[in-house]
Amino acid sequence: MLRWAIVFLIVALVAAFLGFGRLEGAAMWAAKVVFLVFVVLFVLSFLAGRRLPPTV
């Protein structure tokens, strides 16, 4: 998922360089959303993996 955020960021930068304002805005928004989802899922998986094993 982080790869998709980077791809959308690169598309947004290229579009901004070429002067495509709407495409740049949409790609940047998509990159932000995908990155936010990645961070949330990363934190959840990190916290879920830190559970202590049950004691007998």
mmCIF file with all atom_site columns, N, CA, C and O in Angstrom:
data_model
loop_
_atom_site.group_PDB
_atom_site.id
_atom_site.type_symbol
_atom_site.label_atom_id
_atom_site.label_alt_id
_atom_site.label_comp_id
_atom_site.label_asym_id
_atom_site.label_entity_id
_atom_site.label_seq_id
_atom_site.pdbx_PDB_ins_code
_atom_site.Cartn_x
_atom_site.Cartn_y
_atom_site.Cartn_z
_atom_site.occupancy
_atom_site.B_iso_or_equiv
_atom_site.pdbx_formal_charge
_atom_site.auth_seq_id
_atom_site.auth_comp_id
_atom_site.auth_asym_id
_atom_site.auth_atom_id
_atom_site.pdbx_PDB_model_num
ATOM 1   N N  . MET A 1 1  ? 0.814  -1.181  0.000   1.00 0.00 ? 1  MET A N  1
ATOM 2   C CA . MET A 1 1  ? 0.000  0.000   0.000   1.00 0.00 ? 1  MET A CA 1
ATOM 3   C C  . MET A 1 1  ? 0.865  1.254   0.000   1.00 0.00 ? 1  MET A C  1
ATOM 4   O O  . MET A 1 1  ? 0.488  2.253   -0.605  1.00 0.00 ? 1  MET A O  1
ATOM 5   N N  . LEU A 1 2  ? 1.992  1.166   0.659   1.00 0.00 ? 2  LEU A N  1
ATOM 6   C CA . LEU A 1 2  ? 2.909  2.304   0.635   1.00 0.00 ? 2  LEU A CA 1
ATOM 7   C C  . LEU A 1 2  ? 3.400  2.549   -0.787  1.00 0.00 ? 2  LEU A C  1
ATOM 8   O O  . LEU A 1 2  ? 3.604  3.695   -1.193  1.00 0.00 ? 2  LEU A O  1
ATOM 9   N N  . ARG A 1 3  ? 3.570  1.484   -1.559  1.00 0.00 ? 3  ARG A N  1
ATOM 10  C CA . ARG A 1 3  ? 3.993  1.628   -2.953  1.00 0.00 ? 3  ARG A CA 1
ATOM 11  C C  . ARG A 1 3  ? 2.977  2.443   -3.752  1.00 0.00 ? 3  ARG A C  1
ATOM 12  O O  . ARG A 1 3  ? 3.347  3.288   -4.561  1.00 0.00 ? 3  ARG A O  1
ATOM 13  N N  . TRP A 1 4  ? 1.673  2.210   -3.514  1.00 0.00 ? 4  TRP A N  1
ATOM 14  C CA . TRP A 1 4  ? 0.649  2.976   -4.228  1.00 0.00 ? 4  TRP A CA 1
ATOM 15  C C  . TRP A 1 4  ? 0.686  4.449   -3.841  1.00 0.00 ? 4  TRP A C  1
ATOM 16  O O  . TRP A 1 4  ? 0.487  5.333   -4.672  1.00 0.00 ? 4  TRP A O  1
ATOM 17  N N  . ALA A 1 5  ? 0.930  4.727   -2.579  1.00 0.00 ? 5  ALA A N  1
ATOM 18  C CA . ALA A 1 5  ? 1.031  6.121   -2.147  1.00 0.00 ? 5  ALA A CA 1
ATOM 19  C C  . ALA A 1 5  ? 2.197  6.817   -2.840  1.00 0.00 ? 5  ALA A C  1
ATOM 20  O O  . ALA A 1 5  ? 2.079  7.965   -3.279  1.00 0.00 ? 5  ALA A O  1
ATOM 21  N N  . ILE A 1 6  ? 3.305  6.103   -2.972  1.00 0.00 ? 6  ILE A N  1
ATOM 22  C CA . ILE A 1 6  ? 4.470  6.686   -3.658  1.00 0.00 ? 6  ILE A CA 1
ATOM 23  C C  . ILE A 1 6  ? 4.175  6.883   -5.135  1.00 0.00 ? 6  ILE A C  1
ATOM 24  O O  . ILE A 1 6  ? 4.545  7.916   -5.717  1.00 0.00 ? 6  ILE A O  1
ATOM 25  N N  . VAL A 1 7  ? 3.473  5.927   -5.760  1.00 0.00 ? 7  VAL A N  1
ATOM 26  C CA . VAL A 1 7  ? 3.115  6.068   -7.180  1.00 0.00 ? 7  VAL A CA 1
ATOM 27  C C  . VAL A 1 7  ? 2.221  7.284   -7.379  1.00 0.00 ? 7  VAL A C  1
ATOM 28  O O  . VAL A 1 7  ? 2.442  8.085   -8.306  1.00 0.00 ? 7  VAL A O  1
ATOM 29  N N  . PHE A 1 8  ? 1.195  7.443   -6.539  1.00 0.00 ? 8  PHE A N  1
ATOM 30  C CA . PHE A 1 8  ? 0.313  8.604   -6.671  1.00 0.00 ? 8  PHE A CA 1
ATOM 31  C C  . PHE A 1 8  ? 1.068  9.910   -6.424  1.00 0.00 ? 8  PHE A C  1
ATOM 32  O O  . PHE A 1 8  ? 0.800  10.919  -7.070  1.00 0.00 ? 8  PHE A O  1
ATOM 33  N N  . LEU A 1 9  ? 2.016  9.906   -5.501  1.00 0.00 ? 9  LEU A N  1
ATOM 34  C CA . LEU A 1 9  ? 2.816  11.094  -5.243  1.00 0.00 ? 9  LEU A CA 1
ATOM 35  C C  . LEU A 1 9  ? 3.650  11.455  -6.469  1.00 0.00 ? 9  LEU A C  1
ATOM 36  O O  . LEU A 1 9  ? 3.726  12.626  -6.859  1.00 0.00 ? 9  LEU A O  1
ATOM 37  N N  . ILE A 1 10 ? 4.257  10.471  -7.101  1.00 0.00 ? 10 ILE A N  1
ATOM 38  C CA . ILE A 1 10 ? 5.060  10.728  -8.309  1.00 0.00 ? 10 ILE A CA 1
ATOM 39  C C  . ILE A 1 10 ? 4.182  11.244  -9.438  1.00 0.00 ? 10 ILE A C  1
ATOM 40  O O  . ILE A 1 10 ? 4.557  12.187  -10.149 1.00 0.00 ? 10 ILE A O  1
ATOM 41  N N  . VAL A 1 11 ? 2.998  10.652  -9.608  1.00 0.00 ? 11 VAL A N  1
ATOM 42  C CA . VAL A 1 11 ? 2.067  11.129  -10.640 1.00 0.00 ? 11 VAL A CA 1
ATOM 43  C C  . VAL A 1 11 ? 1.682  12.581  -10.368 1.00 0.00 ? 11 VAL A C  1
ATOM 44  O O  . VAL A 1 11 ? 1.620  13.405  -11.296 1.00 0.00 ? 11 VAL A O  1
ATOM 45  N N  . ALA A 1 12 ? 1.433  12.908  -9.110  1.00 0.00 ? 12 ALA A N  1
ATOM 46  C CA . ALA A 1 12 ? 1.065  14.288  -8.757  1.00 0.00 ? 12 ALA A CA 1
ATOM 47  C C  . ALA A 1 12 ? 2.205  15.250  -9.044  1.00 0.00 ? 12 ALA A C  1
ATOM 48  O O  . ALA A 1 12 ? 1.984  16.358  -9.552  1.00 0.00 ? 12 ALA A O  1
ATOM 49  N N  . LEU A 1 13 ? 3.433  14.852  -8.739  1.00 0.00 ? 13 LEU A N  1
ATOM 50  C CA . LEU A 1 13 ? 4.573  15.735  -8.997  1.00 0.00 ? 13 LEU A CA 1
ATOM 51  C C  . LEU A 1 13 ? 4.798  15.949  -10.490 1.00 0.00 ? 13 LEU A C  1
ATOM 52  O O  . LEU A 1 13 ? 5.081  17.074  -10.926 1.00 0.00 ? 13 LEU A O  1
ATOM 53  N N  . VAL A 1 14 ? 4.666  14.888  -11.278 1.00 0.00 ? 14 VAL A N  1
ATOM 54  C CA . VAL A 1 14 ? 4.824  15.022  -12.727 1.00 0.00 ? 14 VAL A CA 1
ATOM 55  C C  . VAL A 1 14 ? 3.712  15.898  -13.293 1.00 0.00 ? 14 VAL A C  1
ATOM 56  O O  . VAL A 1 14 ? 3.958  16.762  -14.148 1.00 0.00 ? 14 VAL A O  1
ATOM 57  N N  . ALA A 1 15 ? 2.479  15.688  -12.826 1.00 0.00 ? 15 ALA A N  1
ATOM 58  C CA . ALA A 1 15 ? 1.358  16.502  -13.315 1.00 0.00 ? 15 ALA A CA 1
ATOM 59  C C  . ALA A 1 15 ? 1.542  17.969  -12.935 1.00 0.00 ? 15 ALA A C  1
ATOM 60  O O  . ALA A 1 15 ? 1.233  18.865  -13.726 1.00 0.00 ? 15 ALA A O  1
ATOM 61  N N  . ALA A 1 16 ? 2.048  18.230  -11.739 1.00 0.00 ? 16 ALA A N  1
ATOM 62  C CA . ALA A 1 16 ? 2.291  19.610  -11.337 1.00 0.00 ? 16 ALA A CA 1
ATOM 63  C C  . ALA A 1 16 ? 3.384  20.238  -12.197 1.00 0.00 ? 16 ALA A C  1
ATOM 64  O O  . ALA A 1 16 ? 3.281  21.405  -12.579 1.00 0.00 ? 16 ALA A O  1
ATOM 65  N N  . PHE A 1 17 ? 4.404  19.464  -12.509 1.00 0.00 ? 17 PHE A N  1
ATOM 66  C CA . PHE A 1 17 ? 5.488  19.976  -13.340 1.00 0.00 ? 17 PHE A CA 1
ATOM 67  C C  . PHE A 1 17 ? 4.998  20.315  -14.747 1.00 0.00 ? 17 PHE A C  1
ATOM 68  O O  . PHE A 1 17 ? 5.415  21.307  -15.334 1.00 0.00 ? 17 PHE A O  1
ATOM 69  N N  . LEU A 1 18 ? 4.081  19.487  -15.274 1.00 0.00 ? 18 LEU A N  1
ATOM 70  C CA . LEU A 1 18 ? 3.568  19.707  -16.622 1.00 0.00 ? 18 LEU A CA 1
ATOM 71  C C  . LEU A 1 18 ? 2.403  20.697  -16.660 1.00 0.00 ? 18 LEU A C  1
ATOM 72  O O  . LEU A 1 18 ? 1.961  21.078  -17.736 1.00 0.00 ? 18 LEU A O  1
ATOM 73  N N  . GLY A 1 19 ? 1.882  21.095  -15.508 1.00 0.00 ? 19 GLY A N  1
ATOM 74  C CA . GLY A 1 19 ? 0.841  22.111  -15.466 1.00 0.00 ? 19 GLY A CA 1
ATOM 75  C C  . GLY A 1 19 ? -0.578 21.592  -15.486 1.00 0.00 ? 19 GLY A C  1
ATOM 76  O O  . GLY A 1 19 ? -1.499 22.333  -15.801 1.00 0.00 ? 19 GLY A O  1
ATOM 77  N N  . PHE A 1 20 ? -0.783 20.322  -15.167 1.00 0.00 ? 20 PHE A N  1
ATOM 78  C CA . PHE A 1 20 ? -2.130 19.766  -15.113 1.00 0.00 ? 20 PHE A CA 1
ATOM 79  C C  . PHE A 1 20 ? -2.644 19.894  -13.690 1.00 0.00 ? 20 PHE A C  1
ATOM 80  O O  . PHE A 1 20 ? -2.449 19.016  -12.858 1.00 0.00 ? 20 PHE A O  1
ATOM 81  N N  . GLY A 1 21 ? -3.342 20.994  -13.398 1.00 0.00 ? 21 GLY A N  1
ATOM 82  C CA . GLY A 1 21 ? -3.753 21.302  -12.031 1.00 0.00 ? 21 GLY A CA 1
ATOM 83  C C  . GLY A 1 21 ? -4.729 20.321  -11.428 1.00 0.00 ? 21 GLY A C  1
ATOM 84  O O  . GLY A 1 21 ? -4.564 19.881  -10.296 1.00 0.00 ? 21 GLY A O  1
ATOM 85  N N  . ARG A 1 22 ? -5.775 19.956  -12.172 1.00 0.00 ? 22 ARG A N  1
ATOM 86  C CA . ARG A 1 22 ? -6.780 19.051  -11.611 1.00 0.00 ? 22 ARG A CA 1
ATOM 87  C C  . ARG A 1 22 ? -6.223 17.650  -11.407 1.00 0.00 ? 22 ARG A C  1
ATOM 88  O O  . ARG A 1 22 ? -6.512 17.005  -10.411 1.00 0.00 ? 22 ARG A O  1
ATOM 89  N N  . LEU A 1 23 ? -5.442 17.179  -12.339 1.00 0.00 ? 23 LEU A N  1
ATOM 90  C CA . LEU A 1 23 ? -4.858 15.847  -12.207 1.00 0.00 ? 23 LEU A CA 1
ATOM 91  C C  . LEU A 1 23 ? -3.895 15.805  -11.030 1.00 0.00 ? 23 LEU A C  1
ATOM 92  O O  . LEU A 1 23 ? -3.868 14.838  -10.268 1.00 0.00 ? 23 LEU A O  1
ATOM 93  N N  . GLU A 1 24 ? -3.143 16.860  -10.870 1.00 0.00 ? 24 GLU A N  1
ATOM 94  C CA . GLU A 1 24 ? -2.186 16.937  -9.758  1.00 0.00 ? 24 GLU A CA 1
ATOM 95  C C  . GLU A 1 24 ? -2.921 16.903  -8.430  1.00 0.00 ? 24 GLU A C  1
ATOM 96  O O  . GLU A 1 24 ? -2.526 16.198  -7.500  1.00 0.00 ? 24 GLU A O  1
ATOM 97  N N  . GLY A 1 25 ? -4.010 17.649  -8.322  1.00 0.00 ? 25 GLY A N  1
ATOM 98  C CA . GLY A 1 25 ? -4.777 17.683  -7.082  1.00 0.00 ? 25 GLY A CA 1
ATOM 99  C C  . GLY A 1 25 ? -5.400 16.336  -6.750  1.00 0.00 ? 25 GLY A C  1
ATOM 100 O O  . GLY A 1 25 ? -5.381 15.897  -5.601  1.00 0.00 ? 25 GLY A O  1
ATOM 101 N N  . ALA A 1 26 ? -5.934 15.670  -7.756  1.00 0.00 ? 26 ALA A N  1
ATOM 102 C CA . ALA A 1 26 ? -6.556 14.360  -7.532  1.00 0.00 ? 26 ALA A CA 1
ATOM 103 C C  . ALA A 1 26 ? -5.515 13.318  -7.149  1.00 0.00 ? 26 ALA A C  1
ATOM 104 O O  . ALA A 1 26 ? -5.745 12.500  -6.249  1.00 0.00 ? 26 ALA A O  1
ATOM 105 N N  . ALA A 1 27 ? -4.376 13.329  -7.808  1.00 0.00 ? 27 ALA A N  1
ATOM 106 C CA . ALA A 1 27 ? -3.330 12.356  -7.488  1.00 0.00 ? 27 ALA A CA 1
ATOM 107 C C  . ALA A 1 27 ? -2.748 12.609  -6.105  1.00 0.00 ? 27 ALA A C  1
ATOM 108 O O  . ALA A 1 27 ? -2.457 11.657  -5.363  1.00 0.00 ? 27 ALA A O  1
ATOM 109 N N  . MET A 1 28 ? -2.592 13.860  -5.736  1.00 0.00 ? 28 MET A N  1
ATOM 110 C CA . MET A 1 28 ? -2.064 14.170  -4.410  1.00 0.00 ? 28 MET A CA 1
ATOM 111 C C  . MET A 1 28 ? -3.056 13.760  -3.329  1.00 0.00 ? 28 MET A C  1
ATOM 112 O O  . MET A 1 28 ? -2.670 13.219  -2.294  1.00 0.00 ? 28 MET A O  1
ATOM 113 N N  . TRP A 1 29 ? -4.340 13.973  -3.558  1.00 0.00 ? 29 TRP A N  1
ATOM 114 C CA . TRP A 1 29 ? -5.357 13.555  -2.599  1.00 0.00 ? 29 TRP A CA 1
ATOM 115 C C  . TRP A 1 29 ? -5.345 12.033  -2.453  1.00 0.00 ? 29 TRP A C  1
ATOM 116 O O  . TRP A 1 29 ? -5.412 11.514  -1.333  1.00 0.00 ? 29 TRP A O  1
ATOM 117 N N  . ALA A 1 30 ? -5.242 11.317  -3.572  1.00 0.00 ? 30 ALA A N  1
ATOM 118 C CA . ALA A 1 30 ? -5.197 9.855   -3.518  1.00 0.00 ? 30 ALA A CA 1
ATOM 119 C C  . ALA A 1 30 ? -3.955 9.377   -2.772  1.00 0.00 ? 30 ALA A C  1
ATOM 120 O O  . ALA A 1 30 ? -4.022 8.416   -2.001  1.00 0.00 ? 30 ALA A O  1
ATOM 121 N N  . ALA A 1 31 ? -2.834 10.025  -2.988  1.00 0.00 ? 31 ALA A N  1
ATOM 122 C CA . ALA A 1 31 ? -1.609 9.647   -2.289  1.00 0.00 ? 31 ALA A CA 1
ATOM 123 C C  . ALA A 1 31 ? -1.762 9.853   -0.784  1.00 0.00 ? 31 ALA A C  1
ATOM 124 O O  . ALA A 1 31 ? -1.336 9.010   0.010   1.00 0.00 ? 31 ALA A O  1
ATOM 125 N N  . LYS A 1 32 ? -2.384 10.937  -0.383  1.00 0.00 ? 32 LYS A N  1
ATOM 126 C CA . LYS A 1 32 ? -2.591 11.197  1.041   1.00 0.00 ? 32 LYS A CA 1
ATOM 127 C C  . LYS A 1 32 ? -3.511 10.149  1.666   1.00 0.00 ? 32 LYS A C  1
ATOM 128 O O  . LYS A 1 32 ? -3.245 9.651   2.761   1.00 0.00 ? 32 LYS A O  1
ATOM 129 N N  . VAL A 1 33 ? -4.588 9.818   0.979   1.00 0.00 ? 33 VAL A N  1
ATOM 130 C CA . VAL A 1 33 ? -5.546 8.846   1.505   1.00 0.00 ? 33 VAL A CA 1
ATOM 131 C C  . VAL A 1 33 ? -4.899 7.472   1.631   1.00 0.00 ? 33 VAL A C  1
ATOM 132 O O  . VAL A 1 33 ? -5.017 6.806   2.667   1.00 0.00 ? 33 VAL A O  1
ATOM 133 N N  . VAL A 1 34 ? -4.202 7.036   0.589   1.00 0.00 ? 34 VAL A N  1
ATOM 134 C CA . VAL A 1 34 ? -3.571 5.717   0.627   1.00 0.00 ? 34 VAL A CA 1
ATOM 135 C C  . VAL A 1 34 ? -2.488 5.676   1.703   1.00 0.00 ? 34 VAL A C  1
ATOM 136 O O  . VAL A 1 34 ? -2.356 4.679   2.421   1.00 0.00 ? 34 VAL A O  1
ATOM 137 N N  . PHE A 1 35 ? -1.731 6.746   1.850   1.00 0.00 ? 35 PHE A N  1
ATOM 138 C CA . PHE A 1 35 ? -0.704 6.785   2.893   1.00 0.00 ? 35 PHE A CA 1
ATOM 139 C C  . PHE A 1 35 ? -1.328 6.744   4.281   1.00 0.00 ? 35 PHE A C  1
ATOM 140 O O  . PHE A 1 35 ? -0.828 6.058   5.176   1.00 0.00 ? 35 PHE A O  1
ATOM 141 N N  . LEU A 1 36 ? -2.421 7.456   4.485   1.00 0.00 ? 36 LEU A N  1
ATOM 142 C CA . LEU A 1 36 ? -3.100 7.447   5.775   1.00 0.00 ? 36 LEU A CA 1
ATOM 143 C C  . LEU A 1 36 ? -3.620 6.047   6.104   1.00 0.00 ? 36 LEU A C  1
ATOM 144 O O  . LEU A 1 36 ? -3.469 5.568   7.234   1.00 0.00 ? 36 LEU A O  1
ATOM 145 N N  . VAL A 1 37 ? -4.208 5.373   5.120   1.00 0.00 ? 37 VAL A N  1
ATOM 146 C CA . VAL A 1 37 ? -4.683 4.004   5.329   1.00 0.00 ? 37 VAL A CA 1
ATOM 147 C C  . VAL A 1 37 ? -3.505 3.093   5.670   1.00 0.00 ? 37 VAL A C  1
ATOM 148 O O  . VAL A 1 37 ? -3.604 2.233   6.551   1.00 0.00 ? 37 VAL A O  1
ATOM 149 N N  . PHE A 1 38 ? -2.390 3.264   4.972   1.00 0.00 ? 38 PHE A N  1
ATOM 150 C CA . PHE A 1 38 ? -1.194 2.468   5.268   1.00 0.00 ? 38 PHE A CA 1
ATOM 151 C C  . PHE A 1 38 ? -0.741 2.670   6.705   1.00 0.00 ? 38 PHE A C  1
ATOM 152 O O  . PHE A 1 38 ? -0.447 1.706   7.413   1.00 0.00 ? 38 PHE A O  1
ATOM 153 N N  . VAL A 1 39 ? -0.687 3.901   7.160   1.00 0.00 ? 39 VAL A N  1
ATOM 154 C CA . VAL A 1 39 ? -0.223 4.186   8.518   1.00 0.00 ? 39 VAL A CA 1
ATOM 155 C C  . VAL A 1 39 ? -1.175 3.580   9.547   1.00 0.00 ? 39 VAL A C  1
ATOM 156 O O  . VAL A 1 39 ? -0.737 2.960   10.522  1.00 0.00 ? 39 VAL A O  1
ATOM 157 N N  . VAL A 1 40 ? -2.471 3.704   9.328   1.00 0.00 ? 40 VAL A N  1
ATOM 158 C CA . VAL A 1 40 ? -3.444 3.143   10.269  1.00 0.00 ? 40 VAL A CA 1
ATOM 159 C C  . VAL A 1 40 ? -3.306 1.626   10.327  1.00 0.00 ? 40 VAL A C  1
ATOM 160 O O  . VAL A 1 40 ? -3.271 1.032   11.417  1.00 0.00 ? 40 VAL A O  1
ATOM 161 N N  . LEU A 1 41 ? -3.225 0.967   9.183   1.00 0.00 ? 41 LEU A N  1
ATOM 162 C CA . LEU A 1 41 ? -3.085 -0.488  9.176   1.00 0.00 ? 41 LEU A CA 1
ATOM 163 C C  . LEU A 1 41 ? -1.759 -0.930  9.779   1.00 0.00 ? 41 LEU A C  1
ATOM 164 O O  . LEU A 1 41 ? -1.689 -1.954  10.465  1.00 0.00 ? 41 LEU A O  1
ATOM 165 N N  . PHE A 1 42 ? -0.707 -0.166  9.557   1.00 0.00 ? 42 PHE A N  1
ATOM 166 C CA . PHE A 1 42 ? 0.592  -0.492  10.144  1.00 0.00 ? 42 PHE A CA 1
ATOM 167 C C  . PHE A 1 42 ? 0.531  -0.434  11.663  1.00 0.00 ? 42 PHE A C  1
ATOM 168 O O  . PHE A 1 42 ? 1.003  -1.334  12.351  1.00 0.00 ? 42 PHE A O  1
ATOM 169 N N  . VAL A 1 43 ? -0.060 0.631   12.190  1.00 0.00 ? 43 VAL A N  1
ATOM 170 C CA . VAL A 1 43 ? -0.151 0.778   13.644  1.00 0.00 ? 43 VAL A CA 1
ATOM 171 C C  . VAL A 1 43 ? -1.016 -0.330  14.236  1.00 0.00 ? 43 VAL A C  1
ATOM 172 O O  . VAL A 1 43 ? -0.665 -0.922  15.270  1.00 0.00 ? 43 VAL A O  1
ATOM 173 N N  . LEU A 1 44 ? -2.140 -0.647  13.596  1.00 0.00 ? 44 LEU A N  1
ATOM 174 C CA . LEU A 1 44 ? -3.007 -1.714  14.102  1.00 0.00 ? 44 LEU A CA 1
ATOM 175 C C  . LEU A 1 44 ? -2.299 -3.062  14.085  1.00 0.00 ? 44 LEU A C  1
ATOM 176 O O  . LEU A 1 44 ? -2.405 -3.832  15.049  1.00 0.00 ? 44 LEU A O  1
ATOM 177 N N  . SER A 1 45 ? -1.590 -3.371  13.030  1.00 0.00 ? 45 SER A N  1
ATOM 178 C CA . SER A 1 45 ? -0.890 -4.652  12.970  1.00 0.00 ? 45 SER A CA 1
ATOM 179 C C  . SER A 1 45 ? 0.270  -4.681  13.963  1.00 0.00 ? 45 SER A C  1
ATOM 180 O O  . SER A 1 45 ? 0.561  -5.729  14.547  1.00 0.00 ? 45 SER A O  1
ATOM 181 N N  . PHE A 1 46 ? 0.914  -3.551  14.176  1.00 0.00 ? 46 PHE A N  1
ATOM 182 C CA . PHE A 1 46 ? 1.984  -3.482  15.167  1.00 0.00 ? 46 PHE A CA 1
ATOM 183 C C  . PHE A 1 46 ? 1.441  -3.735  16.568  1.00 0.00 ? 46 PHE A C  1
ATOM 184 O O  . PHE A 1 46 ? 2.017  -4.501  17.342  1.00 0.00 ? 46 PHE A O  1
ATOM 185 N N  . LEU A 1 47 ? 0.326  -3.109  16.897  1.00 0.00 ? 47 LEU A N  1
ATOM 186 C CA . LEU A 1 47 ? -0.263 -3.290  18.222  1.00 0.00 ? 47 LEU A CA 1
ATOM 187 C C  . LEU A 1 47 ? -0.824 -4.697  18.399  1.00 0.00 ? 47 LEU A C  1
ATOM 188 O O  . LEU A 1 47 ? -0.740 -5.262  19.494  1.00 0.00 ? 47 LEU A O  1
ATOM 189 N N  . ALA A 1 48 ? -1.393 -5.266  17.372  1.00 0.00 ? 48 ALA A N  1
ATOM 190 C CA . ALA A 1 48 ? -1.945 -6.617  17.464  1.00 0.00 ? 48 ALA A CA 1
ATOM 191 C C  . ALA A 1 48 ? -0.830 -7.646  17.611  1.00 0.00 ? 48 ALA A C  1
ATOM 192 O O  . ALA A 1 48 ? -1.016 -8.672  18.262  1.00 0.00 ? 48 ALA A O  1
ATOM 193 N N  . GLY A 1 49 ? 0.318  -7.407  17.050  1.00 0.00 ? 49 GLY A N  1
ATOM 194 C CA . GLY A 1 49 ? 1.424  -8.344  17.131  1.00 0.00 ? 49 GLY A CA 1
ATOM 195 C C  . GLY A 1 49 ? 2.168  -8.290  18.445  1.00 0.00 ? 49 GLY A C  1
ATOM 196 O O  . GLY A 1 49 ? 2.963  -9.173  18.741  1.00 0.00 ? 49 GLY A O  1
ATOM 197 N N  . ARG A 1 50 ? 1.922  -7.293  19.262  1.00 0.00 ? 50 ARG A N  1
ATOM 198 C CA . ARG A 1 50 ? 2.647  -7.117  20.523  1.00 0.00 ? 50 ARG A CA 1
ATOM 199 C C  . ARG A 1 50 ? 1.938  -7.755  21.702  1.00 0.00 ? 50 ARG A C  1
ATOM 200 O O  . ARG A 1 50 ? 2.333  -7.578  22.834  1.00 0.00 ? 50 ARG A O  1
ATOM 201 N N  . ARG A 1 51 ? 0.886  -8.504  21.460  1.00 0.00 ? 51 ARG A N  1
ATOM 202 C CA . ARG A 1 51 ? 0.158  -9.140  22.566  1.00 0.00 ? 51 ARG A CA 1
ATOM 203 C C  . ARG A 1 51 ? 1.042  -10.181 23.237  1.00 0.00 ? 51 ARG A C  1
ATOM 204 O O  . ARG A 1 51 ? 1.778  -10.911 22.594  1.00 0.00 ? 51 ARG A O  1
ATOM 205 N N  . LEU A 1 52 ? 0.915  -10.236 24.533  1.00 0.00 ? 52 LEU A N  1
ATOM 206 C CA . LEU A 1 52 ? 1.677  -11.238 25.295  1.00 0.00 ? 52 LEU A CA 1
ATOM 207 C C  . LEU A 1 52 ? 1.009  -12.601 25.163  1.00 0.00 ? 52 LEU A C  1
ATOM 208 O O  . LEU A 1 52 ? -0.216 -12.696 25.118  1.00 0.00 ? 52 LEU A O  1
ATOM 209 N N  . PRO A 1 53 ? 1.799  -13.669 25.128  1.00 0.00 ? 53 PRO A N  1
ATOM 210 C CA . PRO A 1 53 ? 1.205  -15.000 25.049  1.00 0.00 ? 53 PRO A CA 1
ATOM 211 C C  . PRO A 1 53 ? 0.463  -15.322 26.355  1.00 0.00 ? 53 PRO A C  1
ATOM 212 O O  . PRO A 1 53 ? 0.852  -14.834 27.425  1.00 0.00 ? 53 PRO A O  1
ATOM 213 N N  . PRO A 1 54 ? -0.589 -16.107 26.260  1.00 0.00 ? 54 PRO A N  1
ATOM 214 C CA . PRO A 1 54 ? -1.343 -16.418 27.482  1.00 0.00 ? 54 PRO A CA 1
ATOM 215 C C  . PRO A 1 54 ? -0.494 -17.254 28.441  1.00 0.00 ? 54 PRO A C  1
ATOM 216 O O  . PRO A 1 54 ? 0.280  -18.108 28.030  1.00 0.00 ? 54 PRO A O  1
ATOM 217 N N  . THR A 1 55 ? -0.632 -16.951 29.718  1.00 0.00 ? 55 THR A N  1
ATOM 218 C CA . THR A 1 55 ? 0.102  -17.702 30.735  1.00 0.00 ? 55 THR A CA 1
ATOM 219 C C  . THR A 1 55 ? -0.726 -18.871 31.213  1.00 0.00 ? 55 THR A C  1
ATOM 220 O O  . THR A 1 55 ? -1.953 -18.796 31.269  1.00 0.00 ? 55 THR A O  1
ATOM 221 N N  . VAL A 1 56 ? -0.050 -19.928 31.580  1.00 0.00 ? 56 VAL A N  1
ATOM 222 C CA . VAL A 1 56 ? -0.759 -21.138 32.025  1.00 0.00 ? 56 VAL A CA 1
ATOM 223 C C  . VAL A 1 56 ? -0.957 -21.132 33.504  1.00 0.00 ? 56 VAL A C  1
ATOM 224 O O  . VAL A 1 56 ? -0.279 -20.670 34.296  1.00 0.00 ? 56 VAL A O  1
#
